[in-house]
mmCIF file of C-alpha atoms in Angstrom:
data_model
loop_
_atom_site.group_PDB
_atom_site.id
_atom_site.type_symbol
_atom_site.label_atom_id
_atom_site.label_comp_id
_atom_site.label_asym_id
_atom_site.label_seq_id
_atom_site.Cartn_x
_atom_site.Cartn_y
_atom_site.Cartn_z
ATOM 1 C CA MET A 1 -74.879 -40.005 18.352
ATOM 2 C CA LYS A 2 -71.921 -42.122 18.277
ATOM 3 C CA GLU A 3 -73.081 -43.899 15.093
ATOM 4 C CA ARG A 4 -73.349 -40.249 13.316
ATOM 5 C CA LEU A 5 -70.332 -39.103 14.971
ATOM 6 C CA GLU A 6 -68.010 -42.454 13.170
ATOM 7 C CA ALA A 7 -70.563 -41.929 10.215
ATOM 8 C CA LEU A 8 -69.072 -38.097 9.492
ATOM 9 C CA ARG A 9 -64.999 -39.703 10.477
ATOM 10 C CA VAL A 10 -65.958 -41.678 7.156
ATOM 11 C CA GLU A 11 -67.640 -39.117 5.433
ATOM 12 C CA ALA A 12 -64.267 -36.827 6.194
ATOM 13 C CA LEU A 13 -61.493 -39.278 5.815
ATOM 14 C CA GLN A 14 -63.156 -39.866 2.272
ATOM 15 C CA GLU A 15 -63.351 -36.691 1.029
ATOM 16 C CA LEU A 16 -59.622 -36.110 1.975
ATOM 17 C CA GLN A 17 -58.464 -38.333 0.212
ATOM 18 C CA GLN A 18 -59.517 -36.272 -2.502
ATOM 19 C CA VAL A 19 -58.844 -33.074 -1.796
ATOM 20 C CA ALA A 20 -57.653 -31.240 -5.096
ATOM 21 C CA GLY A 21 -56.096 -27.978 -3.411
ATOM 22 C CA GLN A 22 -54.592 -26.121 -0.360
ATOM 23 C CA GLN A 23 -57.973 -23.699 -1.249
ATOM 24 C CA GLN A 24 -60.638 -27.325 -0.792
ATOM 25 C CA LEU A 25 -59.047 -28.523 1.983
ATOM 26 C CA ASN A 26 -59.578 -25.421 3.777
ATOM 27 C CA ASP A 27 -62.988 -25.554 3.448
ATOM 28 C CA LEU A 28 -63.485 -28.802 4.623
ATOM 29 C CA ARG A 29 -61.797 -27.670 7.229
ATOM 30 C CA VAL A 30 -64.248 -25.308 7.901
ATOM 31 C CA LYS A 31 -67.026 -27.747 6.563
ATOM 32 C CA TYR A 32 -66.532 -29.544 9.608
ATOM 33 C CA LEU A 33 -64.904 -28.880 11.840
ATOM 34 C CA GLY A 34 -65.456 -24.878 11.913
ATOM 35 C CA LYS A 35 -68.222 -23.220 14.049
ATOM 36 C CA LYS A 36 -70.380 -24.359 13.129
ATOM 37 C CA GLY A 37 -69.057 -27.111 11.178
ATOM 38 C CA ALA A 38 -70.682 -31.230 10.918
ATOM 39 C CA LEU A 39 -68.496 -32.491 14.454
ATOM 40 C CA THR A 40 -69.333 -28.835 16.136
ATOM 41 C CA GLU A 41 -73.235 -29.468 15.357
ATOM 42 C CA ILE A 42 -73.586 -33.252 15.891
ATOM 43 C CA LEU A 43 -71.746 -31.966 19.358
ATOM 44 C CA ARG A 44 -74.362 -29.558 20.213
ATOM 45 C CA GLY A 45 -76.503 -32.707 20.968
ATOM 46 C CA MET A 46 -74.629 -33.640 23.801
ATOM 47 C CA GLY A 47 -76.870 -31.046 26.453
ATOM 48 C CA SER A 48 -79.708 -34.134 26.374
ATOM 49 C CA LEU A 49 -76.863 -37.410 27.261
ATOM 50 C CA SER A 50 -77.092 -39.217 30.641
ATOM 51 C CA ALA A 51 -74.623 -38.286 32.033
ATOM 52 C CA GLU A 52 -73.190 -41.871 31.990
ATOM 53 C CA GLU A 53 -72.403 -41.046 27.694
ATOM 54 C CA ARG A 54 -71.655 -37.646 27.905
ATOM 55 C CA PRO A 55 -67.437 -39.002 28.496
ATOM 56 C CA ILE A 56 -68.475 -42.186 26.120
ATOM 57 C CA ILE A 57 -69.484 -39.670 23.080
ATOM 58 C CA GLY A 58 -67.464 -36.410 24.671
ATOM 59 C CA GLN A 59 -63.611 -39.566 23.502
ATOM 60 C CA VAL A 60 -65.320 -40.439 20.790
ATOM 61 C CA GLY A 61 -65.819 -36.619 19.225
ATOM 62 C CA ASN A 62 -62.512 -36.103 20.483
ATOM 63 C CA GLU A 63 -61.508 -39.340 18.182
ATOM 64 C CA VAL A 64 -62.957 -38.202 14.737
ATOM 65 C CA ARG A 65 -62.026 -34.135 16.009
ATOM 66 C CA ALA A 66 -58.156 -35.748 15.851
ATOM 67 C CA ALA A 67 -58.391 -38.376 13.264
ATOM 68 C CA ILE A 68 -59.677 -35.034 10.758
ATOM 69 C CA GLU A 69 -57.025 -32.581 12.299
ATOM 70 C CA ALA A 70 -54.285 -35.597 11.015
ATOM 71 C CA VAL A 71 -55.205 -35.968 8.269
ATOM 72 C CA ILE A 72 -55.344 -32.240 7.133
ATOM 73 C CA GLU A 73 -52.327 -31.289 8.603
ATOM 74 C CA GLU A 74 -50.680 -34.169 6.464
ATOM 75 C CA LYS A 75 -52.543 -32.730 3.454
ATOM 76 C CA GLN A 76 -51.079 -29.317 4.209
ATOM 77 C CA GLU A 77 -47.735 -30.538 4.824
ATOM 78 C CA ALA A 78 -46.756 -31.856 1.404
ATOM 79 C CA TYR A 79 -48.695 -28.950 0.033
ATOM 80 C CA ARG A 80 -45.859 -26.968 1.838
ATOM 81 C CA GLN A 81 -42.954 -29.460 0.144
ATOM 82 C CA GLU A 82 -44.558 -28.872 -2.941
ATOM 83 C CA GLU A 83 -44.681 -25.194 -2.828
ATOM 84 C CA THR A 84 -40.979 -25.060 -2.089
ATOM 85 C CA ALA A 85 -39.342 -26.820 -4.115
ATOM 86 C CA ALA A 86 -41.427 -25.270 -7.322
ATOM 87 C CA ARG A 87 -39.668 -22.233 -5.783
ATOM 88 C CA LEU A 88 -36.429 -23.447 -5.300
ATOM 89 C CA ARG A 89 -36.700 -24.921 -9.034
ATOM 90 C CA GLU A 90 -37.990 -21.338 -10.460
ATOM 91 C CA GLU A 91 -35.207 -19.796 -8.193
ATOM 92 C CA THR A 92 -32.846 -21.916 -9.181
ATOM 93 C CA ILE A 93 -29.269 -20.064 -10.595
ATOM 94 C CA ASP A 94 -26.285 -21.639 -12.720
ATOM 95 C CA VAL A 95 -23.640 -21.902 -10.717
ATOM 96 C CA SER A 96 -21.692 -23.146 -13.889
ATOM 97 C CA LEU A 97 -21.916 -19.819 -14.882
ATOM 98 C CA PRO A 98 -18.625 -18.265 -15.436
ATOM 99 C CA GLY A 99 -18.454 -15.436 -12.306
ATOM 100 C CA ARG A 100 -18.915 -11.664 -14.017
ATOM 101 C CA ALA A 101 -15.713 -10.237 -13.066
ATOM 102 C CA LEU A 102 -15.473 -6.433 -10.781
ATOM 103 C CA PRO A 103 -12.909 -4.450 -11.672
ATOM 104 C CA THR A 104 -10.726 -3.619 -8.652
ATOM 105 C CA GLY A 105 -7.669 -1.383 -8.578
ATOM 106 C CA ALA A 106 -3.846 -0.810 -8.512
ATOM 107 C CA VAL A 107 -1.644 0.858 -6.821
ATOM 108 C CA HIS A 108 -1.343 4.617 -8.524
ATOM 109 C CA PRO A 109 2.508 4.164 -9.668
ATOM 110 C CA LEU A 110 4.227 6.910 -8.589
ATOM 111 C CA ASN A 111 2.927 4.573 -4.645
ATOM 112 C CA LYS A 112 5.294 2.014 -6.357
ATOM 113 C CA VAL A 113 8.400 4.154 -6.742
ATOM 114 C CA VAL A 114 7.728 5.738 -3.062
ATOM 115 C CA THR A 115 7.385 1.816 -1.547
ATOM 116 C CA GLU A 116 9.812 1.162 -3.034
ATOM 117 C CA ILE A 117 12.266 4.096 -3.141
ATOM 118 C CA GLU A 118 11.649 3.234 1.371
ATOM 119 C CA ASP A 119 11.820 -0.344 0.707
ATOM 120 C CA ILE A 120 15.543 -0.257 -0.681
ATOM 121 C CA PHE A 121 16.294 2.933 2.462
ATOM 122 C CA ILE A 122 14.998 0.476 6.071
ATOM 123 C CA GLY A 123 17.362 -1.882 3.463
ATOM 124 C CA LEU A 124 20.440 -0.043 4.265
ATOM 125 C CA GLY A 125 19.296 0.889 8.065
ATOM 126 C CA TYR A 126 17.244 4.301 7.514
ATOM 127 C CA SER A 127 14.238 4.718 8.877
ATOM 128 C CA VAL A 128 11.003 6.435 7.668
ATOM 129 C CA ALA A 129 10.249 9.663 9.456
ATOM 130 C CA GLU A 130 6.886 12.503 8.182
ATOM 131 C CA GLY A 131 6.861 16.049 8.763
ATOM 132 C CA PRO A 132 3.135 18.643 8.663
ATOM 133 C CA GLU A 133 2.495 19.482 4.474
ATOM 134 C CA VAL A 134 1.668 22.831 6.084
ATOM 135 C CA GLU A 135 4.938 24.980 7.547
ATOM 136 C CA THR A 136 7.012 27.358 9.652
ATOM 137 C CA ASP A 137 8.892 30.023 7.171
ATOM 138 C CA TYR A 138 11.741 29.042 10.457
ATOM 139 C CA PHE A 139 11.603 25.399 9.554
ATOM 140 C CA ASN A 140 11.434 25.803 5.833
ATOM 141 C CA PHE A 141 13.639 28.129 5.193
ATOM 142 C CA GLU A 142 15.212 29.904 7.877
ATOM 143 C CA ALA A 143 16.878 26.835 9.756
ATOM 144 C CA LEU A 144 17.897 25.393 6.508
ATOM 145 C CA ASN A 145 20.284 28.147 6.180
ATOM 146 C CA LEU A 146 18.393 31.052 3.755
ATOM 147 C CA PRO A 147 17.290 33.593 5.467
ATOM 148 C CA LYS A 148 14.813 35.833 4.889
ATOM 149 C CA ASN A 149 15.088 38.406 1.778
ATOM 150 C CA HIS A 150 17.740 35.017 0.355
ATOM 151 C CA PRO A 151 18.237 35.519 -3.078
ATOM 152 C CA ALA A 152 18.220 31.486 -3.422
ATOM 153 C CA ARG A 153 14.569 31.541 -1.830
ATOM 154 C CA ASP A 154 13.309 33.329 -5.467
ATOM 155 C CA MET A 155 12.623 29.939 -7.515
ATOM 156 C CA GLN A 156 10.464 28.572 -3.713
ATOM 157 C CA ASP A 157 8.589 31.198 -2.871
ATOM 158 C CA SER A 158 5.432 29.702 -3.293
ATOM 159 C CA PHE A 159 2.467 29.292 -1.526
ATOM 160 C CA TYR A 160 2.101 31.683 1.535
ATOM 161 C CA ILE A 161 -1.360 31.016 3.833
ATOM 162 C CA THR A 162 0.377 33.726 6.265
ATOM 163 C CA ASP A 163 3.718 35.954 6.761
ATOM 164 C CA GLU A 164 5.076 33.316 8.229
ATOM 165 C CA ILE A 165 3.165 29.882 6.706
ATOM 166 C CA LEU A 166 3.377 28.321 3.659
ATOM 167 C CA MET A 167 2.485 25.368 2.351
ATOM 168 C CA ARG A 168 6.272 23.803 2.312
ATOM 169 C CA THR A 169 8.382 23.823 -0.403
ATOM 170 C CA GLN A 170 10.547 20.622 -0.271
ATOM 171 C CA THR A 171 10.750 18.200 3.252
ATOM 172 C CA SER A 172 14.258 19.292 4.184
ATOM 173 C CA PRO A 173 11.881 21.138 7.219
ATOM 174 C CA VAL A 174 11.376 17.692 8.474
ATOM 175 C CA GLN A 175 15.612 16.900 8.822
ATOM 176 C CA ILE A 176 15.641 19.809 11.058
ATOM 177 C CA ARG A 177 12.755 18.748 12.728
ATOM 178 C CA THR A 178 14.288 14.659 13.471
ATOM 179 C CA MET A 179 17.781 16.841 14.555
ATOM 180 C CA LYS A 180 15.728 18.680 17.232
ATOM 181 C CA ALA A 181 13.889 15.381 18.139
ATOM 182 C CA ALA A 182 17.498 13.691 18.458
ATOM 183 C CA ASN A 183 18.655 16.471 21.209
ATOM 184 C CA GLY A 184 22.308 16.094 19.898
ATOM 185 C CA LYS A 185 22.008 12.233 19.786
ATOM 186 C CA SER A 186 23.623 11.060 16.987
ATOM 187 C CA PRO A 187 23.427 8.885 14.221
ATOM 188 C CA ILE A 188 20.640 10.088 12.058
ATOM 189 C CA LYS A 189 19.264 7.950 9.769
ATOM 190 C CA VAL A 190 16.330 9.564 7.977
ATOM 191 C CA ILE A 191 14.500 9.430 4.993
ATOM 192 C CA CYS A 192 11.148 11.822 4.053
ATOM 193 C CA PRO A 193 8.235 11.690 1.774
ATOM 194 C CA GLY A 194 5.765 13.772 1.493
ATOM 195 C CA LYS A 195 4.014 16.197 -0.888
ATOM 196 C CA VAL A 196 5.730 19.570 -1.654
ATOM 197 C CA TYR A 197 4.542 22.864 -2.890
ATOM 198 C CA ARG A 198 5.637 24.917 -5.514
ATOM 199 C CA ARG A 199 5.072 28.341 -7.686
ATOM 200 C CA ASP A 200 5.097 26.374 -11.019
ATOM 201 C CA ASP A 201 3.676 26.346 -14.680
ATOM 202 C CA ASP A 202 2.563 22.690 -15.358
ATOM 203 C CA ASP A 203 3.859 21.903 -18.379
ATOM 204 C CA ALA A 204 5.652 17.896 -19.050
ATOM 205 C CA THR A 205 8.151 18.116 -16.262
ATOM 206 C CA HIS A 206 6.388 20.280 -13.706
ATOM 207 C CA SER A 207 4.504 21.010 -10.874
ATOM 208 C CA PHE A 208 3.057 22.613 -9.056
ATOM 209 C CA GLN A 209 3.055 20.112 -6.498
ATOM 210 C CA PHE A 210 4.741 16.913 -6.423
ATOM 211 C CA ASN A 211 6.593 14.211 -4.491
ATOM 212 C CA GLN A 212 10.150 14.393 -3.161
ATOM 213 C CA ILE A 213 11.619 11.845 -1.225
ATOM 214 C CA GLU A 214 14.530 13.456 1.145
ATOM 215 C CA GLY A 215 17.549 11.729 3.299
ATOM 216 C CA LEU A 216 19.922 12.821 5.960
ATOM 217 C CA VAL A 217 22.404 11.480 7.688
ATOM 218 C CA VAL A 218 24.330 12.098 10.560
ATOM 219 C CA GLY A 219 27.462 11.065 12.107
ATOM 220 C CA PRO A 220 31.066 11.132 13.443
ATOM 221 C CA ASN A 221 32.828 10.918 10.196
ATOM 222 C CA ILE A 222 30.453 10.983 7.404
ATOM 223 C CA ARG A 223 32.461 12.126 4.501
ATOM 224 C CA MET A 224 31.780 12.270 0.983
ATOM 225 C CA SER A 225 32.534 8.879 0.084
ATOM 226 C CA ASP A 226 30.027 7.702 2.065
ATOM 227 C CA LEU A 227 27.306 9.952 0.301
ATOM 228 C CA LYS A 228 27.975 8.785 -3.395
ATOM 229 C CA GLY A 229 28.589 4.790 -2.171
ATOM 230 C CA THR A 230 24.603 5.611 -0.654
ATOM 231 C CA LEU A 231 24.225 6.865 -3.848
ATOM 232 C CA LEU A 232 25.176 4.423 -6.453
ATOM 233 C CA GLN A 233 23.994 1.205 -4.747
ATOM 234 C CA PHE A 234 20.544 3.693 -4.359
ATOM 235 C CA VAL A 235 20.055 3.495 -8.158
ATOM 236 C CA GLN A 236 21.485 0.193 -8.631
ATOM 237 C CA LEU A 237 18.764 -1.637 -7.013
ATOM 238 C CA MET A 238 16.061 1.121 -8.963
ATOM 239 C CA PHE A 239 17.604 1.191 -11.977
ATOM 240 C CA GLY A 240 19.438 -1.992 -12.283
ATOM 241 C CA SER A 241 23.352 -3.073 -11.634
ATOM 242 C CA GLN A 242 24.102 -1.516 -14.636
ATOM 243 C CA ALA A 243 23.744 2.444 -13.930
ATOM 244 C CA GLN A 244 25.516 4.073 -12.912
ATOM 245 C CA ILE A 245 26.578 7.711 -11.304
ATOM 246 C CA ARG A 246 28.170 10.937 -11.704
ATOM 247 C CA LEU A 247 28.651 13.919 -9.546
ATOM 248 C CA ARG A 248 28.574 17.265 -11.344
ATOM 249 C CA PRO A 249 29.590 20.298 -8.412
ATOM 250 C CA SER A 250 26.413 22.930 -7.256
ATOM 251 C CA PHE A 251 25.280 24.799 -5.001
ATOM 252 C CA PHE A 252 22.874 24.467 -2.397
ATOM 253 C CA PRO A 253 21.929 26.749 0.596
ATOM 254 C CA PHE A 254 21.695 23.548 2.958
ATOM 255 C CA THR A 255 24.798 21.411 2.262
ATOM 256 C CA GLU A 256 28.680 22.633 1.746
ATOM 257 C CA PRO A 257 29.982 20.980 -1.240
ATOM 258 C CA SER A 258 26.816 20.372 -3.342
ATOM 259 C CA ALA A 259 26.511 17.856 -6.254
ATOM 260 C CA GLU A 260 23.568 17.256 -8.906
ATOM 261 C CA VAL A 261 23.234 13.414 -9.212
ATOM 262 C CA ASP A 262 23.219 12.087 -13.120
ATOM 263 C CA VAL A 263 22.776 8.506 -13.242
ATOM 264 C CA THR A 264 22.783 6.890 -16.294
ATOM 265 C CA CYS A 265 20.505 6.394 -18.844
ATOM 266 C CA SER A 266 18.377 3.363 -19.298
ATOM 267 C CA GLN A 267 16.910 3.813 -22.638
ATOM 268 C CA CYS A 268 20.307 3.529 -24.155
ATOM 269 C CA GLY A 269 22.268 2.624 -21.132
ATOM 270 C CA GLY A 270 24.810 6.026 -21.231
ATOM 271 C CA HIS A 271 25.319 5.699 -25.206
ATOM 272 C CA GLY A 272 23.777 8.883 -25.902
ATOM 273 C CA CYS A 273 20.287 8.908 -27.673
ATOM 274 C CA ARG A 274 17.122 11.075 -27.046
ATOM 275 C CA MET A 275 15.381 10.987 -24.194
ATOM 276 C CA CYS A 276 19.701 12.087 -22.963
ATOM 277 C CA LYS A 277 19.648 14.581 -24.946
ATOM 278 C CA HIS A 278 22.681 12.395 -26.588
ATOM 279 C CA THR A 279 25.260 12.982 -23.633
ATOM 280 C CA GLY A 280 24.010 9.523 -22.484
ATOM 281 C CA TRP A 281 23.486 10.942 -18.498
ATOM 282 C CA LEU A 282 19.987 11.986 -16.950
ATOM 283 C CA GLU A 283 20.057 13.992 -14.427
ATOM 284 C CA ILE A 284 18.341 12.482 -10.852
ATOM 285 C CA LEU A 285 18.737 14.605 -8.284
ATOM 286 C CA GLY A 286 20.440 17.068 -5.557
ATOM 287 C CA CYS A 287 22.685 16.063 -2.724
ATOM 288 C CA GLY A 288 26.108 17.572 0.023
ATOM 289 C CA MET A 289 26.902 17.305 3.142
ATOM 290 C CA VAL A 290 25.407 19.473 5.269
ATOM 291 C CA HIS A 291 25.902 23.061 5.622
ATOM 292 C CA PRO A 292 27.901 23.559 9.192
ATOM 293 C CA ARG A 293 25.537 25.734 10.036
ATOM 294 C CA VAL A 294 22.169 23.928 9.568
ATOM 295 C CA LEU A 295 24.365 21.136 11.749
ATOM 296 C CA GLU A 296 24.285 23.870 13.839
ATOM 297 C CA MET A 297 20.437 25.163 13.971
ATOM 298 C CA GLY A 298 19.413 21.760 14.856
ATOM 299 C CA GLY A 299 21.766 20.792 17.980
ATOM 300 C CA TYR A 300 24.819 20.111 16.031
ATOM 301 C CA ASP A 301 27.877 21.028 16.261
ATOM 302 C CA PRO A 302 30.001 20.419 13.555
ATOM 303 C CA ASN A 303 33.173 20.341 14.931
ATOM 304 C CA GLU A 304 32.030 17.012 16.061
ATOM 305 C CA VAL A 305 29.843 15.126 13.933
ATOM 306 C CA SER A 306 29.091 15.797 9.943
ATOM 307 C CA GLY A 307 26.841 14.672 7.262
ATOM 308 C CA PHE A 308 25.501 14.073 4.052
ATOM 309 C CA ALA A 309 21.654 14.880 2.714
ATOM 310 C CA PHE A 310 20.402 14.320 -0.801
ATOM 311 C CA GLY A 311 16.418 15.030 -1.857
ATOM 312 C CA MET A 312 15.145 13.459 -5.235
ATOM 313 C CA GLY A 313 11.561 14.028 -6.848
ATOM 314 C CA VAL A 314 9.303 11.147 -7.099
ATOM 315 C CA GLU A 315 8.096 11.588 -10.245
ATOM 316 C CA ARG A 316 11.570 11.816 -11.873
ATOM 317 C CA ILE A 317 12.470 8.922 -10.680
ATOM 318 C CA ALA A 318 8.689 7.080 -12.036
ATOM 319 C CA LEU A 319 9.375 8.494 -15.467
ATOM 320 C CA LEU A 320 12.816 7.441 -16.117
ATOM 321 C CA LYS A 321 12.000 4.224 -14.731
ATOM 322 C CA TYR A 322 9.279 3.385 -16.500
ATOM 323 C CA GLY A 323 10.315 5.134 -19.432
ATOM 324 C CA ILE A 324 7.289 7.803 -19.357
ATOM 325 C CA ASP A 325 7.663 11.579 -21.091
ATOM 326 C CA ASP A 326 4.983 13.515 -19.456
ATOM 327 C CA ILE A 327 4.335 14.399 -16.096
ATOM 328 C CA ARG A 328 1.106 15.051 -16.216
ATOM 329 C CA HIS A 329 0.123 11.571 -16.215
ATOM 330 C CA PHE A 330 0.341 11.203 -13.050
ATOM 331 C CA TYR A 331 -2.566 13.218 -12.733
ATOM 332 C CA THR A 332 -4.937 12.890 -15.334
ATOM 333 C CA ASN A 333 -6.293 10.053 -14.144
ATOM 334 C CA ASP A 334 -6.415 8.381 -17.173
ATOM 335 C CA GLN A 335 -8.167 4.899 -17.109
ATOM 336 C CA ARG A 336 -5.793 3.711 -20.220
ATOM 337 C CA PHE A 337 -2.754 4.960 -18.372
ATOM 338 C CA LEU A 338 -2.898 3.767 -15.090
ATOM 339 C CA ASN A 339 -4.213 0.253 -16.207
ATOM 340 C CA GLN A 340 -0.846 -0.576 -17.112
ATOM 341 C CA PHE A 341 0.718 -0.908 -14.419
ATOM 342 C CA ALA A 342 -1.678 -2.813 -12.307
ATOM 343 C CA ARG A 343 -0.623 -5.656 -13.875
ATOM 344 C CA MET A 344 2.946 -4.773 -12.492
#
């Protein structure tokens, strides 16, 4: 039996050396090591051996099995490596190819302008205050010296939810809320950015929804000259050091005295052109000294403190800054328009 086992080892190893594929290797495993394989068949005859011969033949049988299994495992590992190498060759990615550029977004031009205005005023010592877009009639009108049935309400009577609740028509309510929250303490220096809503027909210069930034300063001995100096510094930081302003008397219920502010036309430098209707000036905002009644509604004694306020439309500033002729470009989501600002 020992000779048969040795002969089986030689035969199996010779066949395994000539194997030509994974399937043939599996067939040889079954042929020699399977339940009905040649090695099993030989070892079934161990029952006829003497007690002394059995351990010797058993050891030889194990050695033959181990030798055959070692060669089979070596062959299988070689086939696995060949398969992996072939898959890597087939799935190779040429990393030298140029990458596919993915489209990236950019900050909307209106948001760019809002951020720039905020940065300017923060640099001047202001803080940013925000408030609700759905506002009460009291904060939107009455606390700003616009009692019910006041004629100045006509151009702002807009989107009412109830008789006492509406979409805010200005960010001025944030000024009142800020004053009330301060409990009579000063100074106050805030800007109030946000969306506002008015009943307007959409055209090149108007929209029913637009962005506004208002400013408020309250403290002892605040003067009109402080307001003018602040606005001059703002327009020069926004439009360039050559920009100048002029103040024209106007009327707002919540300021007294009040003024409209013009800036020198960025298109012609103040010489006169079609954009500024040959005046050399473009209107950008309204302003004035805070009305004593508004100070009282905010919790301040107008005999002890004074203040100034101003308000500007962000779209108006953006139109002038970028030389755009139609406010609707900001809202129509035309990528041909918006892509111009991705590079700025």
